[in-house]
mmCIF file of C-alpha atoms in Angstrom:
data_model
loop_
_atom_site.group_PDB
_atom_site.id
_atom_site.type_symbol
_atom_site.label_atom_id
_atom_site.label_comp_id
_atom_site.label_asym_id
_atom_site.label_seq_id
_atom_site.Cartn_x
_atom_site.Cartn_y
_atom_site.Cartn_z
ATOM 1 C CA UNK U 25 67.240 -220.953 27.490
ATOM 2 C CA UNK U 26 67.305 -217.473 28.183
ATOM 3 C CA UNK U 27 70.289 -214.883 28.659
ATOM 4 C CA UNK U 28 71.112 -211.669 29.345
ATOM 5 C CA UNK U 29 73.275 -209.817 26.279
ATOM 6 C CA UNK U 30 74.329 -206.197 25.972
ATOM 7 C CA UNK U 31 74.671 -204.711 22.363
ATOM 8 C CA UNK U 32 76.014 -201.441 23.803
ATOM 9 C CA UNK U 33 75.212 -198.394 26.278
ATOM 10 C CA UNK U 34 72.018 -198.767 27.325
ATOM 11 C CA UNK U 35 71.461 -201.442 24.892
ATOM 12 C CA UNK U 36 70.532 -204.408 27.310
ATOM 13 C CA UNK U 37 68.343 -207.680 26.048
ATOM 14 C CA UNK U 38 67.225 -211.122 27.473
ATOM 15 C CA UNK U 39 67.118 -213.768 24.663
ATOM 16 C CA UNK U 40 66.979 -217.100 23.738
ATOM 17 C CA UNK U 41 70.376 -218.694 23.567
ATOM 18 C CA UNK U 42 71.813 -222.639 23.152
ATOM 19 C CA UNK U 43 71.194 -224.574 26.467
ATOM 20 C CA UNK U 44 74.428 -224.939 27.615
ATOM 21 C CA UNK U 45 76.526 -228.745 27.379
ATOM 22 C CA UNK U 46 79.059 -230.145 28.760
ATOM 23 C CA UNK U 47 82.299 -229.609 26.196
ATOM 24 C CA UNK U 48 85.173 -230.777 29.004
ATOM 25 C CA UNK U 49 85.327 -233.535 31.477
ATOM 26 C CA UNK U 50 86.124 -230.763 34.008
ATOM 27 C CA UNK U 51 82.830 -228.754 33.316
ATOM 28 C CA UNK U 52 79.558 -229.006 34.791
ATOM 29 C CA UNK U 53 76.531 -227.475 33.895
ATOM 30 C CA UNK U 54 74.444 -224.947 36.794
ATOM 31 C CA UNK U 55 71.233 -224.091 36.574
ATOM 32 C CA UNK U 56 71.074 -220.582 37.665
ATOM 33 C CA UNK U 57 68.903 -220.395 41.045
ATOM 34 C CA UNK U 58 70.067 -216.407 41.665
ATOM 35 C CA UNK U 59 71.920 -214.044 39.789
ATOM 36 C CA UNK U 60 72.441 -210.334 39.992
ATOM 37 C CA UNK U 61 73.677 -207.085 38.228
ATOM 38 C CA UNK U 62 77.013 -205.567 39.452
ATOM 39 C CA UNK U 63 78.102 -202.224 39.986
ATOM 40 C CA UNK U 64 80.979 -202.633 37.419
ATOM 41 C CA UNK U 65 78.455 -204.302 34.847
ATOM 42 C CA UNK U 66 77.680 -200.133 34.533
ATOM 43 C CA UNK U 67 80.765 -199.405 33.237
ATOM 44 C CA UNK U 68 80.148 -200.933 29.680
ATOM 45 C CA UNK U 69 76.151 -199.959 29.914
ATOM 46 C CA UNK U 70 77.391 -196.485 29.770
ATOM 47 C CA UNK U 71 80.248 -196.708 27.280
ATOM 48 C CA UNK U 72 80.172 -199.642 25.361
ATOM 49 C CA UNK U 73 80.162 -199.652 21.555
ATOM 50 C CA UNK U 74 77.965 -200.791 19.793
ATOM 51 C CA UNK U 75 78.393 -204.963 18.903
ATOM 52 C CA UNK U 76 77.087 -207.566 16.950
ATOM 53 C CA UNK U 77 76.654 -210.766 18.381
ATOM 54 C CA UNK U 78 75.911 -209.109 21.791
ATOM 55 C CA UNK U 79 78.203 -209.815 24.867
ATOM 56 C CA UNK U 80 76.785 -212.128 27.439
ATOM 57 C CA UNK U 81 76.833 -210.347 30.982
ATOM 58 C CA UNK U 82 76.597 -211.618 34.442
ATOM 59 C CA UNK U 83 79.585 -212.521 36.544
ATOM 60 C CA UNK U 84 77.387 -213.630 40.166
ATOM 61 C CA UNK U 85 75.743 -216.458 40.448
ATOM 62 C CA UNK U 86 74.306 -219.333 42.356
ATOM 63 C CA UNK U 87 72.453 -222.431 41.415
ATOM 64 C CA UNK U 88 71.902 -226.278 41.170
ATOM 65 C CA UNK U 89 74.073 -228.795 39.625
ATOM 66 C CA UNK U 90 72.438 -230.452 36.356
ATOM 67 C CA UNK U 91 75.236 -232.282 35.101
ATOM 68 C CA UNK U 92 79.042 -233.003 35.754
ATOM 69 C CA UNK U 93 82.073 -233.967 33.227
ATOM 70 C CA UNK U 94 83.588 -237.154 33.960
ATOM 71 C CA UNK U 95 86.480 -235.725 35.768
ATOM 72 C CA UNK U 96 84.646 -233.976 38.266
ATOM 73 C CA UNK U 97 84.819 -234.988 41.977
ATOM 74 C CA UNK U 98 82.763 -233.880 45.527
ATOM 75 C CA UNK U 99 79.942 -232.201 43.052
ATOM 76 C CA UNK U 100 77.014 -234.165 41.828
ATOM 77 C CA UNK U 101 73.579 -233.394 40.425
ATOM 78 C CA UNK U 102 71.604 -231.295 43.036
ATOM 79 C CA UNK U 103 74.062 -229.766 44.844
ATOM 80 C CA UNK U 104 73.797 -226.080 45.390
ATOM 81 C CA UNK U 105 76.714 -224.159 44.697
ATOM 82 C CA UNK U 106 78.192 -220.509 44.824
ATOM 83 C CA UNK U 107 80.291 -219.329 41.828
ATOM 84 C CA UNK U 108 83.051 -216.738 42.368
ATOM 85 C CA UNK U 109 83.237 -214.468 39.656
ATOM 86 C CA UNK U 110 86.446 -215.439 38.347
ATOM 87 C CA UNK U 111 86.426 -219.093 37.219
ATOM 88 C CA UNK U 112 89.777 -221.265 38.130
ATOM 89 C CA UNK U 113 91.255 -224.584 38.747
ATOM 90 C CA UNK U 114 92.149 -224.321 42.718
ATOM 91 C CA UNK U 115 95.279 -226.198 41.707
ATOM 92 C CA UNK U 116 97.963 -224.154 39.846
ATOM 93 C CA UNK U 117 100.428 -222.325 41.764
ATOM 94 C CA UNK U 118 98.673 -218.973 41.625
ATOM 95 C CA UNK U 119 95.321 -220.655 43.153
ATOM 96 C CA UNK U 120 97.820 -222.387 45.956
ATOM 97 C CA UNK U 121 99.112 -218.362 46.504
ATOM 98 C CA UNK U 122 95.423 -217.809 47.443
ATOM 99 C CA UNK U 123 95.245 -215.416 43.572
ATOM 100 C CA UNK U 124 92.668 -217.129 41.747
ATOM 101 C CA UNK U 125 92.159 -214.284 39.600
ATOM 102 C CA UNK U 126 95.350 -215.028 38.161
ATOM 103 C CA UNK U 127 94.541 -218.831 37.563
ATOM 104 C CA UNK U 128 97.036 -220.443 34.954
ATOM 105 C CA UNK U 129 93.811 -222.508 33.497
ATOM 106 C CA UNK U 130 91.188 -219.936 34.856
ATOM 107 C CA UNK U 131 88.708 -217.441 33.128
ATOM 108 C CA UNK U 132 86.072 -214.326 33.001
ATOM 109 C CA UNK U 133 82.319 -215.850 32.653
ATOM 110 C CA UNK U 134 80.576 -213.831 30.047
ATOM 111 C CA UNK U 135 83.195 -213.573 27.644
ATOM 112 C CA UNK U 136 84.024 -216.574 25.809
ATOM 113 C CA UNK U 137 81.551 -218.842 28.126
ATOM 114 C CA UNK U 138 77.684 -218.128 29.708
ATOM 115 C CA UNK U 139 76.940 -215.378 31.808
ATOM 116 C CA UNK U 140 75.306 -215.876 35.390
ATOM 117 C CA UNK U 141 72.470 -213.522 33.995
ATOM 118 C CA UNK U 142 70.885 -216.021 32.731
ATOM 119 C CA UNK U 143 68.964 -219.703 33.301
ATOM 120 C CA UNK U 144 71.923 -221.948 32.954
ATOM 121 C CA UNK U 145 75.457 -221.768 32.323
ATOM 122 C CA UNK U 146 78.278 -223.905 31.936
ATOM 123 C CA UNK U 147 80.850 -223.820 34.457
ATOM 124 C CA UNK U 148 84.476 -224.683 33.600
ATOM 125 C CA UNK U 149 87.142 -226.010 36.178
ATOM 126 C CA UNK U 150 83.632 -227.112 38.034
ATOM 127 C CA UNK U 151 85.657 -228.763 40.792
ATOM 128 C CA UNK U 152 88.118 -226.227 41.816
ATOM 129 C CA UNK U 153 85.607 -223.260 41.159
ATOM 130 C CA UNK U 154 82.249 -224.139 42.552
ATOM 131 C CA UNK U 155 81.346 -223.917 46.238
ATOM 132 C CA UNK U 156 78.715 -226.633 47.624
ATOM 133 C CA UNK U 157 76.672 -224.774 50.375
ATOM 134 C CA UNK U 158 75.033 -226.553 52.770
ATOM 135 C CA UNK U 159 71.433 -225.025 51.792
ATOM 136 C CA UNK U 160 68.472 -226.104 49.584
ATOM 137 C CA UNK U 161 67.087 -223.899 46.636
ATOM 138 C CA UNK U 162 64.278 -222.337 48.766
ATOM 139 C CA UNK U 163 66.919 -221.182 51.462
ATOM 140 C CA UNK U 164 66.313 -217.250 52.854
ATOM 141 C CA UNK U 165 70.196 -216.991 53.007
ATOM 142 C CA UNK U 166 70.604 -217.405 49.097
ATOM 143 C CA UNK U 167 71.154 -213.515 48.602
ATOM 144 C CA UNK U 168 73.720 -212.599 50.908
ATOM 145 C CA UNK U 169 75.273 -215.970 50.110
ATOM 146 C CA UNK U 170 75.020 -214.805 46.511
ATOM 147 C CA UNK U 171 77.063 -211.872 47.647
ATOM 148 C CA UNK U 172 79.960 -214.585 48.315
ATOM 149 C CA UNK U 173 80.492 -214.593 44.575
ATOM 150 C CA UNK U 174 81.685 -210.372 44.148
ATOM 151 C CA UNK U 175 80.299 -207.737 46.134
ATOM 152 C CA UNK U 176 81.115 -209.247 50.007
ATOM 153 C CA UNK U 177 84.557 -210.900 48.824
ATOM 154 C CA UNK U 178 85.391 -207.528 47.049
ATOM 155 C CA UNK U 179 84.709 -205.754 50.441
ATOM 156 C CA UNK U 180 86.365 -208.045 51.703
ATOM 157 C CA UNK U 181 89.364 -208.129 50.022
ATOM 158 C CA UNK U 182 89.973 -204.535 50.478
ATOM 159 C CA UNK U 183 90.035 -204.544 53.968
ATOM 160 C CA UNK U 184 92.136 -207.764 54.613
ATOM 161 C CA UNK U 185 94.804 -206.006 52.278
ATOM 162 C CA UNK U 186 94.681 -202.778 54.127
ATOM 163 C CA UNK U 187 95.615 -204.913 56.975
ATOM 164 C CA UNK U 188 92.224 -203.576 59.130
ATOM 165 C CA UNK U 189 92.308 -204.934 62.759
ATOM 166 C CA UNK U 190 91.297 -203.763 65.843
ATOM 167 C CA UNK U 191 93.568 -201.664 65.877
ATOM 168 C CA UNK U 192 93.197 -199.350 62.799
ATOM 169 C CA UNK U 193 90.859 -196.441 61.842
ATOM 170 C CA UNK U 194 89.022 -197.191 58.535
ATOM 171 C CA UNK U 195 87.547 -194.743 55.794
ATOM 172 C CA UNK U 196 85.442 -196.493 52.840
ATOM 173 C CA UNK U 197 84.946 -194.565 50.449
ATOM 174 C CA UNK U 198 81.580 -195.633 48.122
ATOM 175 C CA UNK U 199 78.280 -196.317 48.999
ATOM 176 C CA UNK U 200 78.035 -198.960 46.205
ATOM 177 C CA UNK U 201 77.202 -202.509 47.163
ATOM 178 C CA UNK U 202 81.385 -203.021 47.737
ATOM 179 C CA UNK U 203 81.347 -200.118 49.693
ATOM 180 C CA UNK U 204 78.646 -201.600 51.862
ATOM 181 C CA UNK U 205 80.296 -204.725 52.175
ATOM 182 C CA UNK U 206 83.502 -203.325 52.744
ATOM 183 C CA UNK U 207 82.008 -201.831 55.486
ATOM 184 C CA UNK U 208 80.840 -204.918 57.208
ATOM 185 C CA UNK U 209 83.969 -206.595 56.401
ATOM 186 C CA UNK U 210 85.913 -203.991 58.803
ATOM 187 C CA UNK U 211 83.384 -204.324 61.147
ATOM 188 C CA UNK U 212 83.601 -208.617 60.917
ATOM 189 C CA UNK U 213 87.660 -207.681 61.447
ATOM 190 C CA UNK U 214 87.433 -205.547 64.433
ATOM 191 C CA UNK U 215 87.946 -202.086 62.987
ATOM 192 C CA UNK U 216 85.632 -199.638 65.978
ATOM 193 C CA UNK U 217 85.519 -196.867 63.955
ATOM 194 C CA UNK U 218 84.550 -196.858 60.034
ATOM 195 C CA UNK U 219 83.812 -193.420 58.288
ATOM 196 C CA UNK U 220 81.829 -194.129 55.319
ATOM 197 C CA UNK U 221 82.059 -191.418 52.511
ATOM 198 C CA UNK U 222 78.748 -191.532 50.546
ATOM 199 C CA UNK U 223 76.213 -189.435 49.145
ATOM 200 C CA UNK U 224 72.964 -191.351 49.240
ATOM 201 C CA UNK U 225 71.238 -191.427 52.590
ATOM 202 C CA UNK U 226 69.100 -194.824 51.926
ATOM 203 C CA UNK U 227 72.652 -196.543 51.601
ATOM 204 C CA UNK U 228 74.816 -194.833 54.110
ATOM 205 C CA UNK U 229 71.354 -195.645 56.748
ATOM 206 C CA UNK U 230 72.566 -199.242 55.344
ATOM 207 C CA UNK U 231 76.139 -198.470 56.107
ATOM 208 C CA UNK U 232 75.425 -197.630 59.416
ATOM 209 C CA UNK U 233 73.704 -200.812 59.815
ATOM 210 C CA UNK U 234 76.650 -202.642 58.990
ATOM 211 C CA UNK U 235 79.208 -201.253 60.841
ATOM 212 C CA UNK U 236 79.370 -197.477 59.935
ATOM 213 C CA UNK U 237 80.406 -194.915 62.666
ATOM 214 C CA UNK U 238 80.413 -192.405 60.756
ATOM 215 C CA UNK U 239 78.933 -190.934 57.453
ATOM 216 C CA UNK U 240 80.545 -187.913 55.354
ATOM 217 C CA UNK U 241 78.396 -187.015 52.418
ATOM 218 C CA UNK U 242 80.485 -184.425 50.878
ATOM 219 C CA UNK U 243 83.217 -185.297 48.105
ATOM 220 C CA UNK U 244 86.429 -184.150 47.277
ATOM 221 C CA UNK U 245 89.278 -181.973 49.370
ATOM 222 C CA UNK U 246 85.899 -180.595 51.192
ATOM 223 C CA UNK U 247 85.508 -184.644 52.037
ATOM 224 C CA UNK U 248 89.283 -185.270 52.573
ATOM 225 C CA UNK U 249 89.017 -182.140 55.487
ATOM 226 C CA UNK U 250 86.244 -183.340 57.077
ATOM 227 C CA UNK U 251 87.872 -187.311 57.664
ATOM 228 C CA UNK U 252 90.838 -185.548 59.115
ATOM 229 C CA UNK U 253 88.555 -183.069 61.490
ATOM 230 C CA UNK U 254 87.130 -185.991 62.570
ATOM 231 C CA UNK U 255 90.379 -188.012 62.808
ATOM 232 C CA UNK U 256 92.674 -184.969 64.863
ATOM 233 C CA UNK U 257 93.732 -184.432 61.733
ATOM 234 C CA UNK U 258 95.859 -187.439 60.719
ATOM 235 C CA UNK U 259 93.237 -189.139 58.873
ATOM 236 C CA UNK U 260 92.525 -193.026 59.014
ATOM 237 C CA UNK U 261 95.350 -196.086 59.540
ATOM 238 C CA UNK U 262 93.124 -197.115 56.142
ATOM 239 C CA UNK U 263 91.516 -195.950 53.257
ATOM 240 C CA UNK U 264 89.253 -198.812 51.297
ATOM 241 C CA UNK U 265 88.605 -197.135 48.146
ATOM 242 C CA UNK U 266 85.475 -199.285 46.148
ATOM 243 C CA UNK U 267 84.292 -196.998 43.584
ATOM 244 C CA UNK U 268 87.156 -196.758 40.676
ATOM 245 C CA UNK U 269 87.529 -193.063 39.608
ATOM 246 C CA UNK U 270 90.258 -190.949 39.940
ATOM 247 C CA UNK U 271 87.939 -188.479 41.958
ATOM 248 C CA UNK U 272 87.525 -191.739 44.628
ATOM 249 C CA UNK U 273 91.659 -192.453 44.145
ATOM 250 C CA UNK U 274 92.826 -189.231 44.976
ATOM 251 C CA UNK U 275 90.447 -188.618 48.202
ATOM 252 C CA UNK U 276 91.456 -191.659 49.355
ATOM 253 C CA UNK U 277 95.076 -190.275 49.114
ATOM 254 C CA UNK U 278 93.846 -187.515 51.001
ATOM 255 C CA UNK U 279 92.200 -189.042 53.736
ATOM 256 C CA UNK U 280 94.564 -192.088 54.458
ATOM 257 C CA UNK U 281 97.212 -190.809 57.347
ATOM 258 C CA UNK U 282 101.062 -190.621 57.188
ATOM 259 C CA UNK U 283 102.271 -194.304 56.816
ATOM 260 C CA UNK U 284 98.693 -195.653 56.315
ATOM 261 C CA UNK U 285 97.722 -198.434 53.666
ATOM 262 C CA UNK U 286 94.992 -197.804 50.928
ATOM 263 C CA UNK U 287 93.270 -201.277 49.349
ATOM 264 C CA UNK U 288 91.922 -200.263 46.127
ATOM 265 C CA UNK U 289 89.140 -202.442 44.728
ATOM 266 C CA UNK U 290 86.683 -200.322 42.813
ATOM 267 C CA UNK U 291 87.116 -200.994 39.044
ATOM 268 C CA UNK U 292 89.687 -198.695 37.940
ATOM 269 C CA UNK U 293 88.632 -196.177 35.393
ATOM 270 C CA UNK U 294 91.365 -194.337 35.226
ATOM 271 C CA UNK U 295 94.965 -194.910 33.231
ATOM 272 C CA UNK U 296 96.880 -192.942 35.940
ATOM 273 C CA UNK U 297 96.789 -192.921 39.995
ATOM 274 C CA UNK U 298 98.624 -189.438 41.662
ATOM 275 C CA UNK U 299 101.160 -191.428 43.479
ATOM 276 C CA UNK U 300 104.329 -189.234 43.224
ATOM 277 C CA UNK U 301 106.871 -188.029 45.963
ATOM 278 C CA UNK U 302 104.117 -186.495 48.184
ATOM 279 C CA UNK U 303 102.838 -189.631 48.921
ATOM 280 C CA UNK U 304 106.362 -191.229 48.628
ATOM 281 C CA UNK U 305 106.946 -189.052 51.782
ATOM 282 C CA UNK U 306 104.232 -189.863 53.258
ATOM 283 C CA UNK U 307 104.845 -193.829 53.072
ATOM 284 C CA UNK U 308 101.656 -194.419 51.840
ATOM 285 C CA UNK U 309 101.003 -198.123 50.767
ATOM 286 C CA UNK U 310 98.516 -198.848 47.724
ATOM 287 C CA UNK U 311 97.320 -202.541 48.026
ATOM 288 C CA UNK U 312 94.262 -204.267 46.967
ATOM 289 C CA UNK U 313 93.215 -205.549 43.116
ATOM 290 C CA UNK U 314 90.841 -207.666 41.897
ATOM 291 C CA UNK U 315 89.226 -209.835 44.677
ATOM 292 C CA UNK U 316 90.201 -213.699 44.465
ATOM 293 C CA UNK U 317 86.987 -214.413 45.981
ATOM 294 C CA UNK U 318 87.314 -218.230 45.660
ATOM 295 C CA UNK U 319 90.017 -218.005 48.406
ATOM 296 C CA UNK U 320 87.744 -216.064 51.172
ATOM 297 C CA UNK U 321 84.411 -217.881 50.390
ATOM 298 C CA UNK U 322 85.411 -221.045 52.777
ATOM 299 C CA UNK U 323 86.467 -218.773 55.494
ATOM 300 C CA UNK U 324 83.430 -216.248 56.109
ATOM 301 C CA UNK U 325 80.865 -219.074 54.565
ATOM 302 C CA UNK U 326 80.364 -220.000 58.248
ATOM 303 C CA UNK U 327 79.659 -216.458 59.393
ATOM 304 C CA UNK U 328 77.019 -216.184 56.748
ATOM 305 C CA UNK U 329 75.266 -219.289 57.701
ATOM 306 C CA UNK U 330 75.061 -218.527 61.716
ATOM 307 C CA UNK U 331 73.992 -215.005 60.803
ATOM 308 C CA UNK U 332 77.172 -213.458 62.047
ATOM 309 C CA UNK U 333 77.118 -211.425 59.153
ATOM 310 C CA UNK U 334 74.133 -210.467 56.829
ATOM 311 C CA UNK U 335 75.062 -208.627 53.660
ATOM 312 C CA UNK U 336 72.022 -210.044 51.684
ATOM 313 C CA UNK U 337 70.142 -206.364 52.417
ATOM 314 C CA UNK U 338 72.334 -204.802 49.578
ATOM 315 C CA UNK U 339 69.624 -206.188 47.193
ATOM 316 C CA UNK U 340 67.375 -203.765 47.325
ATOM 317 C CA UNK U 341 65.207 -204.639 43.797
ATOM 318 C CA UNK U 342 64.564 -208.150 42.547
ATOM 319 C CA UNK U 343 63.692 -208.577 38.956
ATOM 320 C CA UNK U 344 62.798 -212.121 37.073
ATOM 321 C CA UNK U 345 64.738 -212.418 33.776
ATOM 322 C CA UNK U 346 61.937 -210.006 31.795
ATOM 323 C CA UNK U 347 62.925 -206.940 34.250
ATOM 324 C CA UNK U 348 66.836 -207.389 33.976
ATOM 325 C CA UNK U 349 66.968 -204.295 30.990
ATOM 326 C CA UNK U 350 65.092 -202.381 33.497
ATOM 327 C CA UNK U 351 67.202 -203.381 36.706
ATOM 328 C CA UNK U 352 70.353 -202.216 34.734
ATOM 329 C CA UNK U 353 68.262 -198.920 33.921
ATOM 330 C CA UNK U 354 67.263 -198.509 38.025
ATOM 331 C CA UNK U 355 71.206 -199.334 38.945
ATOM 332 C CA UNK U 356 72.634 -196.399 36.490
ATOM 333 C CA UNK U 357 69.846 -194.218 37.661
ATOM 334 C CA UNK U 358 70.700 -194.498 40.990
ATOM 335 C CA UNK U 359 66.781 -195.986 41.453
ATOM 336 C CA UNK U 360 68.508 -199.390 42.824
ATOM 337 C CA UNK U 361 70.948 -199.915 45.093
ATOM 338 C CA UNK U 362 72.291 -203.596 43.644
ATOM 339 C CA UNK U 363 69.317 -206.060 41.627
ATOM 340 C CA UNK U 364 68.501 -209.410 42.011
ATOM 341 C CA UNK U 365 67.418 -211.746 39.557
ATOM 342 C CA UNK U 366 65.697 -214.528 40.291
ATOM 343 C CA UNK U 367 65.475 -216.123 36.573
#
């Protein structure tokens, strides 16, 4: 079959690779229906030394069940399923707590196993990982299901750790795909006003779409001023901060008010966060992490599938597995908003 593999910045190839097997009686084997390149896949496309073998890539993904371990139960061949992009077992006492991520038996796809960006891929801890959806493989609501696996779950995630209700004022800061999403998550939670902090009209027009009240283009303390102009000066009950540098860290310090809560979800690149006795004073709360997405997919699945919400538009670009080097080169060009890949 063929897979996605990067060799190092900017070094991105599709290639033939083993068809994946079953090797557990827990696995089962997908074959990859829709797949897509994430926002955090640009980290390594930018920095990454160079490697030999290459590293399979491709973390979301959705497709049709091929084959099943012995073990497995409710999944048989046919089935389309959602993958969250953090296999896990469902079981342990982590995946009880609702943290998947931190799955005793659980793993990163891509590393060790296949990547989604690709034809097929082998799927450990099949039954507590994969999601059956009640849709065939021709369905219109594959991509913003497909968003179930990352991008709407990261969103998400911020906002339900912020603690947004109806109640609170919301700043997202990122225009990325998260930051979309995060903006229609606060929006799904009740949250009436939403300043989103981006730079890129076509997406914040998208923002607004999904919930956005507001839109503040500019960065930095010139950024920070203008959330608290528009807030009396307080700033927001909560800051969801989905982009990962310290630049995106500290302005969400900025704009969050006195005793407000920050969730933190864009891929830290950073070793240190500014969180000294200013912001001890100001009982700031920093929340958020690494999405558990397999714990949210059950409860907004339904609003997905009655059109409720509708965060397939993120996917701006769809590429077949020949275009993925060039859908990595659109996404770190700013040239694509988030790429699909329909292998």
């Amino acid at each position: 079959m063929r897979a996605t593999l990067m060799y190092g910045a900017g070094d991105v190839r599709v290639e033939n690779v083993p068809d994946p097997v079953l090797k557990e009686p827990t696995d089962a084997v997908v074959r990859v229906l829709r797949s897509c390149i994430c926002g955090s896949d640009l980290w390594p496309y930018g920095q990454m030394p160079a490697t030999d073998p290459g590293q399979r890539m491709g973390h979301e993904f959705l497709g049709v069940i091929e084959d099943t371990g012995a073990d497995v139960s409710g999944l048989r061949r046919g089935d389309v399923v959602v993958a969250p992009f953090v296999w896990s077992d469902n079981t342990c006492d982590f995946c009880r707590e609702g943290l998947h991520t931190s799955c005793r038996h659980g793993g990163l796809w891509g590393h060790d196993l296949d990547g989604g960006q690709g034809e097929a891929v082998r799927a450990p801890q099949a039954e507590g990982t994969l999601v059956k959806l009640p849709v065939g493989e021709d369905s219109a609501l594959l991509p913003s299901l497909l968003t179930l696996s990352d991008v709407f779950c990261t969103g998400h995630h911020a906002a339900v750790t912020a603690g947004v209700n109806q109640r609170t004022t919301v700043t997202v800061i990122g225009d990325g795909a998260v930051g979309l999403c995060a903006v229609m998550a606060a929006k799904r939670l009740g949250a009436e006003r939403i300043i989103l902090m981006g730079r890129h009209k076509d997406r914040t027009d998208l923002g607004r779409e999904f919930g956005a009240t507001h839109v503040i283009s500019e960065r930095g303390d010139e950024g920070v001023e203008l959330v608290r102009q528009a807030t009396g000066g307080d700033g927001t009950h909560t800051v969801l901060e989905c982009v990962g540098t310290r630049e995106a860290i500290e302005m969400a310090i900025g704009a969050v008010r006195d005793g407000g809560v920050i969730g933190r979800v864009g891929a830290a690149q950073y070793d240190e966060v500014p969180l000294g006795f200013d912001t001890l004073m100001r009982n700031i709360t920093v929340t958020g992490g690494v999405a558990p997405a397999r714990a949210y997919i059950e409860e907004v699945l339904p609003d997905v599938l009655d059109g409720t919400i509708d965060p397939g538009p993120v996917f701006d670009r769809t590429v077949s597995m020949d275009g993925v080097p060039d859908g990595y080169r659109a996404m770190a060009h700013r040239e694509a908003l988030k790429v699909l890949i329909v292998p």
